[in-house]
PDB file of C-alpha atoms in Angstrom:
ATOM      1  CA  MET F   1      25.204  41.343 -18.265  1.00 45.00           C
ATOM      2  CA  PRO F   2      26.693  38.213 -19.875  1.00 46.00           C
ATOM      3  CA  GLU F   3      24.529  35.140 -20.341  1.00 54.00           C
ATOM      4  CA  ARG F   4      25.649  32.667 -17.683  1.00 83.00           C
ATOM      5  CA  HIS F   5      26.763  29.386 -19.370  1.00 95.00           C
ATOM      6  CA  VAL F   6      29.995  27.387 -20.016  1.00 97.00           C
ATOM      7  CA  VAL F   7      31.118  26.787 -23.579  1.00 97.00           C
ATOM      8  CA  VAL F   8      33.335  23.915 -24.622  1.00 97.00           C
ATOM      9  CA  GLY F   9      34.701  22.764 -27.992  1.00 95.00           C
ATOM     10  CA  THR F  10      34.596  19.095 -29.128  1.00 94.00           C
ATOM     11  CA  ASP F  11      35.701  17.100 -32.150  1.00 91.00           C
ATOM     12  CA  GLY F  12      35.384  13.599 -30.715  1.00 91.00           C
ATOM     13  CA  SER F  13      39.049  13.276 -29.792  1.00 91.00           C
ATOM     14  CA  ILE F  14      40.420  12.200 -26.391  1.00 90.00           C
ATOM     15  CA  ILE F  15      41.725  15.664 -25.791  1.00 90.00           C
ATOM     16  CA  SER F  16      38.438  17.329 -26.490  1.00 91.00           C
ATOM     17  CA  THR F  17      36.683  14.742 -24.272  1.00 93.00           C
ATOM     18  CA  ARG F  18      39.000  15.721 -21.402  1.00 91.00           C
ATOM     19  CA  ALA F  19      38.028  19.393 -22.062  1.00 93.00           C
ATOM     20  CA  GLN F  20      34.283  18.428 -22.172  1.00 95.00           C
ATOM     21  CA  ASP F  21      34.497  16.633 -18.861  1.00 94.00           C
ATOM     22  CA  ALA F  22      36.114  19.663 -17.276  1.00 94.00           C
ATOM     23  CA  ALA F  23      33.507  21.962 -18.800  1.00 96.00           C
ATOM     24  CA  ALA F  24      30.682  19.920 -17.404  1.00 96.00           C
ATOM     25  CA  GLU F  25      32.239  20.037 -13.886  1.00 94.00           C
ATOM     26  CA  GLU F  26      32.545  23.838 -14.228  1.00 95.00           C
ATOM     27  CA  ALA F  27      29.018  24.185 -15.333  1.00 96.00           C
ATOM     28  CA  VAL F  28      27.803  22.193 -12.397  1.00 95.00           C
ATOM     29  CA  ARG F  29      30.025  24.188 -10.020  1.00 93.00           C
ATOM     30  CA  ARG F  30      28.413  27.394 -11.304  1.00 93.00           C
ATOM     31  CA  SER F  31      24.802  26.004 -11.643  1.00 94.00           C
ATOM     32  CA  VAL F  32      24.707  27.115 -15.288  1.00 96.00           C
ATOM     33  CA  PRO F  33      23.971  25.351 -18.662  1.00 97.00           C
ATOM     34  CA  LEU F  34      26.704  23.772 -20.748  1.00 98.00           C
ATOM     35  CA  GLU F  35      26.978  24.416 -24.571  1.00 98.00           C
ATOM     36  CA  ILE F  36      29.004  21.888 -26.595  1.00 97.00           C
ATOM     37  CA  VAL F  37      30.345  23.385 -29.881  1.00 96.00           C
ATOM     38  CA  TYR F  38      31.630  21.435 -32.892  1.00 95.00           C
ATOM     39  CA  ALA F  39      33.378  23.436 -35.554  1.00 93.00           C
ATOM     40  CA  VAL F  40      32.871  21.500 -38.822  1.00 91.00           C
ATOM     41  CA  PRO F  41      32.382  22.461 -42.533  1.00 89.00           C
ATOM     42  CA  ASP F  42      29.696  19.832 -42.992  1.00 88.00           C
ATOM     43  CA  LEU F  43      26.988  20.615 -40.470  1.00 87.00           C
ATOM     44  CA  ASP F  44      25.111  17.399 -41.256  1.00 86.00           C
ATOM     45  CA  ALA F  45      28.123  15.419 -40.135  1.00 87.00           C
ATOM     46  CA  ALA F  46      28.133  17.020 -36.700  1.00 92.00           C
ATOM     47  CA  GLY F  47      25.112  15.139 -35.374  1.00 94.00           C
ATOM     48  CA  PRO F  48      26.780  11.904 -34.258  1.00 94.00           C
ATOM     49  CA  VAL F  49      29.734  13.626 -32.574  1.00 95.00           C
ATOM     50  CA  LEU F  50      27.486  16.079 -30.667  1.00 96.00           C
ATOM     51  CA  ALA F  51      25.108  13.273 -29.712  1.00 96.00           C
ATOM     52  CA  THR F  52      27.898  11.212 -28.283  1.00 96.00           C
ATOM     53  CA  ALA F  53      29.284  14.195 -26.346  1.00 96.00           C
ATOM     54  CA  ALA F  54      25.855  15.010 -24.936  1.00 97.00           C
ATOM     55  CA  ALA F  55      25.247  11.430 -23.910  1.00 97.00           C
ATOM     56  CA  ARG F  56      28.566  11.336 -21.945  1.00 97.00           C
ATOM     57  CA  VAL F  57      27.782  14.552 -20.062  1.00 97.00           C
ATOM     58  CA  ARG F  58      24.209  13.448 -19.172  1.00 96.00           C
ATOM     59  CA  ALA F  59      25.424  10.108 -17.982  1.00 97.00           C
ATOM     60  CA  HIS F  60      27.688  11.788 -15.485  1.00 95.00           C
ATOM     61  CA  HIS F  61      25.496  14.875 -14.802  1.00 96.00           C
ATOM     62  CA  PRO F  62      21.864  13.980 -15.373  1.00 96.00           C
ATOM     63  CA  GLY F  63      20.518  17.213 -14.079  1.00 94.00           C
ATOM     64  CA  LEU F  64      22.756  19.496 -16.138  1.00 97.00           C
ATOM     65  CA  SER F  65      21.172  21.511 -19.018  1.00 97.00           C
ATOM     66  CA  VAL F  66      23.093  20.708 -22.234  1.00 97.00           C
ATOM     67  CA  ARG F  67      22.890  22.609 -25.488  1.00 97.00           C
ATOM     68  CA  LEU F  68      24.516  21.462 -28.786  1.00 97.00           C
ATOM     69  CA  ALA F  69      25.817  23.682 -31.558  1.00 96.00           C
ATOM     70  CA  ALA F  70      27.409  22.952 -35.022  1.00 95.00           C
ATOM     71  CA  VAL F  71      29.424  25.889 -36.425  1.00 94.00           C
ATOM     72  CA  ASP F  72      30.732  26.223 -39.994  1.00 94.00           C
ATOM     73  CA  ALA F  73      33.992  28.005 -38.899  1.00 93.00           C
ATOM     74  CA  GLY F  74      37.408  27.239 -37.630  1.00 92.00           C
ATOM     75  CA  PRO F  75      37.540  25.997 -34.064  1.00 91.00           C
ATOM     76  CA  ALA F  76      39.034  29.148 -32.544  1.00 92.00           C
ATOM     77  CA  GLU F  77      36.522  31.401 -34.439  1.00 93.00           C
ATOM     78  CA  ALA F  78      33.594  29.172 -33.480  1.00 94.00           C
ATOM     79  CA  LEU F  79      34.519  29.116 -29.763  1.00 94.00           C
ATOM     80  CA  ALA F  80      35.212  32.867 -29.720  1.00 94.00           C
ATOM     81  CA  ARG F  81      31.804  33.563 -31.283  1.00 93.00           C
ATOM     82  CA  LYS F  82      29.903  31.206 -28.998  1.00 93.00           C
ATOM     83  CA  GLY F  83      31.848  32.267 -25.980  1.00 92.00           C
ATOM     84  CA  ARG F  84      31.186  36.001 -26.500  1.00 89.00           C
ATOM     85  CA  ARG F  85      28.495  35.991 -23.831  1.00 90.00           C
ATOM     86  CA  ALA F  86      29.717  33.043 -21.703  1.00 95.00           C
ATOM     87  CA  ALA F  87      30.842  32.797 -18.198  1.00 95.00           C
ATOM     88  CA  LEU F  88      33.700  30.491 -19.222  1.00 96.00           C
ATOM     89  CA  THR F  89      35.149  28.945 -22.397  1.00 96.00           C
ATOM     90  CA  VAL F  90      36.937  25.558 -22.199  1.00 96.00           C
ATOM     91  CA  VAL F  91      39.294  23.974 -24.781  1.00 93.00           C
ATOM     92  CA  GLY F  92      41.699  21.053 -24.844  1.00 90.00           C
ATOM     93  CA  THR F  93      45.376  21.197 -25.909  1.00 86.00           C
ATOM     94  CA  ARG F  94      48.309  18.898 -26.485  1.00 71.00           C
ATOM     95  CA  ALA F  95      51.431  18.917 -24.274  1.00 53.00           C
ATOM     96  CA  LEU F  96      54.392  20.428 -25.949  1.00 43.00           C
ATOM     97  CA  GLY F  97      57.878  21.439 -24.794  1.00 43.00           C
ATOM     98  CA  GLY F  98      60.638  23.715 -25.930  1.00 41.00           C
ATOM     99  CA  LEU F  99      60.619  25.291 -29.331  1.00 37.00           C
ATOM    100  CA  ALA F 100      57.490  23.261 -30.320  1.00 36.00           C
ATOM    101  CA  ALA F 101      55.478  25.122 -27.643  1.00 37.00           C
ATOM    102  CA  LEU F 102      56.626  28.483 -28.861  1.00 38.00           C
ATOM    103  CA  ALA F 103      56.057  27.678 -32.577  1.00 37.00           C
ATOM    104  CA  SER F 104      52.601  26.047 -32.084  1.00 42.00           C
ATOM    105  CA  ARG F 105      49.537  27.859 -33.259  1.00 52.00           C
ATOM    106  CA  SER F 106      47.176  25.714 -31.312  1.00 77.00           C
ATOM    107  CA  VAL F 107      43.479  26.391 -30.974  1.00 85.00           C
ATOM    108  CA  ALA F 108      44.095  27.463 -27.319  1.00 86.00           C
ATOM    109  CA  ARG F 109      46.778  30.025 -28.476  1.00 84.00           C
ATOM    110  CA  ARG F 110      44.570  31.427 -31.216  1.00 87.00           C
ATOM    111  CA  LEU F 111      41.480  31.527 -29.012  1.00 88.00           C
ATOM    112  CA  MET F 112      43.433  33.267 -26.263  1.00 85.00           C
ATOM    113  CA  GLU F 113      43.687  36.305 -28.580  1.00 84.00           C
ATOM    114  CA  ARG F 114      39.966  36.380 -29.156  1.00 86.00           C
ATOM    115  CA  ILE F 115      38.232  35.503 -25.944  1.00 84.00           C
ATOM    116  CA  HIS F 116      35.755  37.752 -24.204  1.00 84.00           C
ATOM    117  CA  CYS F 117      35.502  35.701 -21.040  1.00 92.00           C
ATOM    118  CA  PRO F 118      37.984  33.503 -18.936  1.00 95.00           C
ATOM    119  CA  LEU F 119      39.478  30.550 -20.902  1.00 95.00           C
ATOM    120  CA  LEU F 120      40.128  27.172 -19.258  1.00 95.00           C
ATOM    121  CA  VAL F 121      42.759  25.093 -21.147  1.00 94.00           C
ATOM    122  CA  VAL F 122      42.904  21.355 -20.316  1.00 92.00           C
ATOM    123  CA  GLY F 123      45.846  19.255 -21.360  1.00 86.00           C
ATOM    124  CA  ALA F 124      45.714  15.617 -22.422  1.00 73.00           C
ATOM    125  CA  GLY F 125      48.287  14.786 -19.794  1.00 72.00           C
ATOM    126  CA  HIS F 126      46.397  16.312 -16.887  1.00 73.00           C
ATOM    127  CA  LEU F 127      44.669  14.231 -14.301  1.00 70.00           C
ATOM    128  CA  PRO F 128      40.949  13.484 -14.925  1.00 69.00           C
ATOM    129  CA  TYR F 129      39.229  16.793 -14.006  1.00 70.00           C
ATOM    130  CA  HIS F 130      36.977  15.355 -11.205  1.00 63.00           C
ATOM    131  CA  THR F 131      40.026  13.949  -9.393  1.00 63.00           C
ATOM    132  CA  GLY F 132      42.021  17.177  -9.558  1.00 62.00           C
ATOM    133  CA  THR F 133      42.789  18.646  -6.137  1.00 76.00           C
ATOM    134  CA  GLY F 134      45.133  21.418  -4.928  1.00 89.00           C
ATOM    135  CA  ASP F 135      45.252  25.136  -4.557  1.00 93.00           C
ATOM    136  CA  VAL F 136      44.548  27.838  -7.098  1.00 95.00           C
ATOM    137  CA  LEU F 137      47.971  28.962  -8.279  1.00 95.00           C
ATOM    138  CA  LEU F 138      48.066  32.664  -9.354  1.00 95.00           C
ATOM    139  CA  ALA F 139      50.995  33.588 -11.626  1.00 93.00           C
ATOM    140  CA  ILE F 140      51.343  37.403 -11.464  1.00 90.00           C
ATOM    141  CA  GLU F 141      53.397  39.328 -14.100  1.00 85.00           C
ATOM    142  CA  THR F 142      52.494  42.900 -13.472  1.00 83.00           C
ATOM    143  CA  ASP F 143      50.405  45.117 -11.073  1.00 77.00           C
ATOM    144  CA  SER F 144      47.874  45.347 -13.922  1.00 78.00           C
ATOM    145  CA  ASP F 145      46.888  41.694 -13.333  1.00 85.00           C
ATOM    146  CA  ALA F 146      44.372  42.756 -10.699  1.00 86.00           C
ATOM    147  CA  GLU F 147      41.461  41.205 -12.717  1.00 89.00           C
ATOM    148  CA  ALA F 148      43.239  37.845 -12.736  1.00 92.00           C
ATOM    149  CA  THR F 149      43.929  38.199  -9.015  1.00 92.00           C
ATOM    150  CA  VAL F 150      40.340  38.913  -8.132  1.00 92.00           C
ATOM    151  CA  TYR F 151      39.156  36.074 -10.400  1.00 94.00           C
ATOM    152  CA  ALA F 152      41.569  33.690  -8.755  1.00 95.00           C
ATOM    153  CA  ASP F 153      40.093  34.616  -5.377  1.00 95.00           C
ATOM    154  CA  GLU F 154      36.558  33.920  -6.719  1.00 94.00           C
ATOM    155  CA  GLU F 155      37.760  30.569  -8.206  1.00 94.00           C
ATOM    156  CA  ALA F 156      39.216  29.524  -4.800  1.00 94.00           C
ATOM    157  CA  VAL F 157      35.866  30.232  -3.169  1.00 93.00           C
ATOM    158  CA  ARG F 158      34.075  28.099  -5.797  1.00 92.00           C
ATOM    159  CA  ARG F 159      36.541  25.236  -5.194  1.00 90.00           C
ATOM    160  CA  GLY F 160      36.591  25.532  -1.452  1.00 91.00           C
ATOM    161  CA  THR F 161      40.403  25.984  -1.394  1.00 93.00           C
ATOM    162  CA  ARG F 162      42.982  28.810  -1.186  1.00 94.00           C
ATOM    163  CA  VAL F 163      45.057  31.002  -3.589  1.00 94.00           C
ATOM    164  CA  ARG F 164      48.731  30.429  -3.690  1.00 94.00           C
ATOM    165  CA  PHE F 165      50.304  33.263  -5.638  1.00 85.00           C
ATOM    166  CA  VAL F 166      53.653  33.733  -7.234  1.00 92.00           C
ATOM    167  CA  HIS F 167      55.500  36.126  -9.492  1.00 90.00           C
ATOM    168  CA  THR F 168      56.746  35.179 -12.909  1.00 88.00           C
ATOM    169  CA  PRO F 169      60.289  36.283 -14.007  1.00 80.00           C
ATOM    170  CA  LEU F 170      58.762  39.360 -15.574  1.00 75.00           C
ATOM    171  CA  TYR F 171      57.445  40.968 -12.307  1.00 76.00           C
ATOM    172  CA  ARG F 172      59.162  44.116 -11.127  1.00 67.00           C
ATOM    173  CA  LEU F 173      58.209  45.514  -7.641  1.00 60.00           C
ATOM    174  CA  PRO F 174      56.854  49.102  -8.027  1.00 57.00           C
ATOM    175  CA  VAL F 175      58.819  51.911  -6.370  1.00 50.00           C
ATOM    176  CA  PRO F 176      57.567  52.993  -3.882  1.00 49.00           C
ATOM    177  CA  PRO F 177      55.875  49.698  -3.136  1.00 48.00           C
ATOM    178  CA  GLY F 178      52.832  51.289  -1.303  1.00 49.00           C
ATOM    179  CA  PRO F 179      51.377  50.118   2.033  1.00 50.00           C
ATOM    180  CA  CYS F 180      51.682  46.602   3.211  1.00 46.00           C
ATOM    181  CA  PRO F 181      48.749  44.246   2.554  1.00 45.00           C
ATOM    182  CA  PRO F 182      46.296  43.924   5.455  1.00 42.00           C
ATOM    183  CA  ALA F 183      47.197  41.046   7.742  1.00 35.00           C
ATOM    184  CA  ALA F 184      43.659  39.597   7.304  1.00 35.00           C
ATOM    185  CA  LEU F 185      44.489  38.899   3.645  1.00 37.00           C
ATOM    186  CA  ARG F 186      47.705  37.045   4.398  1.00 36.00           C
ATOM    187  CA  ALA F 187      48.524  33.681   5.740  1.00 36.00           C
ATOM    188  CA  PRO F 188      51.690  33.433   7.959  1.00 32.00           C
ATOM    189  CA  GLY F 189      53.899  32.970   4.942  1.00 34.00           C
ATOM    190  CA  GLY F 190      52.443  36.103   3.296  1.00 36.00           C
ATOM    191  CA  ALA F 191      51.548  34.436  -0.009  1.00 50.00           C
ATOM    192  CA  ASP F 192      48.177  32.607   0.680  1.00 54.00           C
ATOM    193  CA  LEU F 193      44.582  33.647   0.984  1.00 49.00           C
ATOM    194  CA  PRO F 194      42.929  31.513   3.588  1.00 46.00           C
ATOM    195  CA  THR F 195      40.008  29.285   2.543  1.00 49.00           C
ATOM    196  CA  GLY F 196      36.732  31.120   2.719  1.00 47.00           C
ATOM    197  CA  THR F 197      38.309  34.554   2.882  1.00 49.00           C
ATOM    198  CA  ALA F 198      36.259  37.098   1.078  1.00 51.00           C
ATOM    199  CA  ALA F 199      37.737  38.297  -2.279  1.00 51.00           C
ATOM    200  CA  PRO F 200      39.594  41.563  -1.820  1.00 52.00           C
ATOM    201  CA  THR F 201      39.156  44.757  -3.868  1.00 52.00           C
ATOM    202  CA  ARG F 202      41.462  45.215  -6.865  1.00 53.00           C
ATOM    203  CA  GLU F 203      43.593  47.789  -4.933  1.00 53.00           C
ATOM    204  CA  ALA F 204      44.044  45.352  -2.042  1.00 52.00           C
ATOM    205  CA  ALA F 205      44.820  42.612  -4.490  1.00 52.00           C
ATOM    206  CA  ARG F 206      47.573  44.705  -6.010  1.00 51.00           C
ATOM    207  CA  ARG F 207      49.094  45.382  -2.553  1.00 51.00           C
ATOM    208  CA  ARG F 208      48.874  41.798  -1.478  1.00 51.00           C
ATOM    209  CA  ASP F 209      50.440  40.425  -4.653  1.00 49.00           C
ATOM    210  CA  ARG F 210      53.733  42.208  -3.930  1.00 54.00           C
ATOM    211  CA  THR F 211      54.544  39.741  -1.166  1.00 64.00           C
ATOM    212  CA  ALA F 212      54.620  36.717  -3.571  1.00 74.00           C
ATOM    213  CA  PRO F 213      57.798  34.842  -4.376  1.00 83.00           C
ATOM    214  CA  ARG F 214      59.397  35.288  -7.747  1.00 86.00           C
ATOM    215  CA  LEU F 215      59.913  32.025  -9.825  1.00 90.00           C
ATOM    216  CA  SER F 216      61.833  31.239 -12.945  1.00 90.00           C
ATOM    217  CA  LEU F 217      59.769  29.794 -15.769  1.00 90.00           C
ATOM    218  CA  ASP F 218      60.891  26.276 -15.015  1.00 92.00           C
ATOM    219  CA  GLU F 219      60.061  26.725 -11.312  1.00 94.00           C
ATOM    220  CA  LEU F 220      56.639  28.064 -12.319  1.00 93.00           C
ATOM    221  CA  ILE F 221      55.966  24.995 -14.379  1.00 93.00           C
ATOM    222  CA  ALA F 222      57.061  22.739 -11.499  1.00 94.00           C
ATOM    223  CA  ALA F 223      54.784  24.618  -9.115  1.00 94.00           C
ATOM    224  CA  THR F 224      51.816  23.639 -11.153  1.00 93.00           C
ATOM    225  CA  ALA F 225      52.246  19.994 -10.277  1.00 91.00           C
ATOM    226  CA  ASP F 226      50.686  20.554  -6.880  1.00 90.00           C
ATOM    227  CA  ALA F 227      47.972  22.988  -8.062  1.00 93.00           C
ATOM    228  CA  GLY F 228      44.325  22.361  -9.013  1.00 93.00           C
ATOM    229  CA  VAL F 229      44.445  25.077 -11.664  1.00 94.00           C
ATOM    230  CA  VAL F 230      46.913  27.907 -12.508  1.00 95.00           C
ATOM    231  CA  VAL F 231      45.477  31.415 -13.271  1.00 96.00           C
ATOM    232  CA  ILE F 232      47.296  33.926 -15.503  1.00 94.00           C
ATOM    233  CA  ALA F 233      46.250  37.273 -16.994  1.00 91.00           C
ATOM    234  CA  HIS F 234      46.240  37.859 -20.720  1.00 88.00           C
ATOM    235  CA  HIS F 235      46.910  41.429 -21.995  1.00 80.00           C
ATOM    236  CA  ARG F 236      45.104  41.687 -25.314  1.00 68.00           C
ATOM    237  CA  HIS F 237      46.920  42.700 -28.532  1.00 58.00           C
ATOM    238  CA  GLY F 238      50.364  41.852 -27.138  1.00 51.00           C
ATOM    239  CA  SER F 239      50.370  44.637 -24.623  1.00 51.00           C
ATOM    240  CA  GLY F 240      52.235  42.387 -22.235  1.00 49.00           C
ATOM    241  CA  GLY F 241      55.144  42.050 -24.688  1.00 51.00           C
ATOM    242  CA  VAL F 242      56.799  39.071 -26.274  1.00 52.00           C
ATOM    243  CA  ARG F 243      58.125  37.675 -22.936  1.00 56.00           C
ATOM    244  CA  HIS F 244      54.600  37.772 -21.468  1.00 58.00           C
ATOM    245  CA  GLU F 245      53.342  35.805 -24.364  1.00 68.00           C
ATOM    246  CA  GLN F 246      56.180  33.220 -23.882  1.00 76.00           C
ATOM    247  CA  THR F 247      55.189  32.781 -20.243  1.00 84.00           C
ATOM    248  CA  ALA F 248      51.451  32.299 -21.104  1.00 83.00           C
ATOM    249  CA  HIS F 249      52.159  29.999 -24.001  1.00 81.00           C
ATOM    250  CA  ALA F 250      54.594  27.859 -21.988  1.00 84.00           C
ATOM    251  CA  LEU F 251      51.906  27.472 -19.351  1.00 89.00           C
ATOM    252  CA  LEU F 252      49.318  26.475 -21.993  1.00 86.00           C
ATOM    253  CA  HIS F 253      51.610  23.608 -23.228  1.00 82.00           C
ATOM    254  CA  ARG F 254      53.687  22.631 -20.309  1.00 87.00           C
ATOM    255  CA  SER F 255      51.611  23.160 -17.166  1.00 91.00           C
ATOM    256  CA  ARG F 256      50.821  20.067 -15.120  1.00 90.00           C
ATOM    257  CA  CYS F 257      47.371  21.304 -14.221  1.00 92.00           C
ATOM    258  CA  PRO F 258      44.675  23.136 -16.248  1.00 93.00           C
ATOM    259  CA  VAL F 259      45.313  26.813 -17.030  1.00 94.00           C
ATOM    260  CA  LEU F 260      42.767  29.603 -16.541  1.00 95.00           C
ATOM    261  CA  VAL F 261      43.535  32.566 -18.813  1.00 94.00           C
ATOM    262  CA  VAL F 262      41.792  35.805 -17.644  1.00 94.00           C
ATOM    263  CA  PRO F 263      41.491  38.814 -19.985  1.00 90.00           C
ATOM    264  CA  SER F 264      43.076  41.832 -18.396  1.00 84.00           C
ATOM    265  CA  ASP F 265      40.011  43.872 -19.326  1.00 80.00           C
ATOM    266  CA  LEU F 266      37.468  41.365 -17.934  1.00 77.00           C
ATOM    267  CA  GLY F 267      36.110  43.905 -15.399  1.00 66.00           C
ATOM    268  CA  THR F 268      35.325  46.401 -18.234  1.00 59.00           C
ATOM    269  CA  ARG F 269      33.689  43.717 -20.245  1.00 56.00           C
ATOM    270  CA  ARG F 270      31.476  42.747 -17.347  1.00 56.00           C
ATOM    271  CA  GLY F 271      30.411  46.322 -16.574  1.00 52.00           C
ATOM    272  CA  GLY F 272      33.187  47.116 -14.101  1.00 43.00           C
ATOM    273  CA  GLY F 273      32.209  44.351 -11.593  1.00 41.00           C
ATOM    274  CA  LEU F 274      33.224  40.836 -11.062  1.00 41.00           C
TER     275      LEU F 274
END
């Protein structure tokens, strides 16, 4: 059973402060401790940065348990190591577009290949996290994204909102499509899970996902403007293919709301349950 805490990286920058604020909100939402990690070669120099970060969190969330850690490693390696037993890892990223987004080897992109838990990526251009509202937007690429689907339903319950799910350009409807999703799992439009609805099983989630509209990449990015968070699965070791990576990386750098990346093997890592 994983240790229940939220991990966030900091370096004193504005971007990392945005991520830190989001991580604190998530730790409070889950009623778990927050661990702030600073990756730095000189561990003695980490004290002031970590102390400032902790003071900010405690000022906004005085009852939250905060742990501090300085790690002599690169940022992605440090967060992957510290997040191995975490419920959630949080990192900040810059907004990029076009070829710059595809070519970037940001900490978020490198960390995505190493994570053992869901990864929340917060952009510098996003609204302050505590003011963020909107649905949980689930971007589905394949029927093997069931772990992300179930996690999105859980996230909607935590936030007291609903799941709005869409297909990316990569999605192909299986043939035969299987039985229609139960009416209780669909809103009238067929693509929403009503607020407070219990999370479905993985098989029910797969069936329900087939009713979602299919969006182009630009339409998907535009849809994030009204969302509180967008959820996408990550298939480790490139099993989703180059186009899958392009979709995920475009969301990391162009999404207008925070991005939750869910490992496709999350259920296995958590002992088969969510």
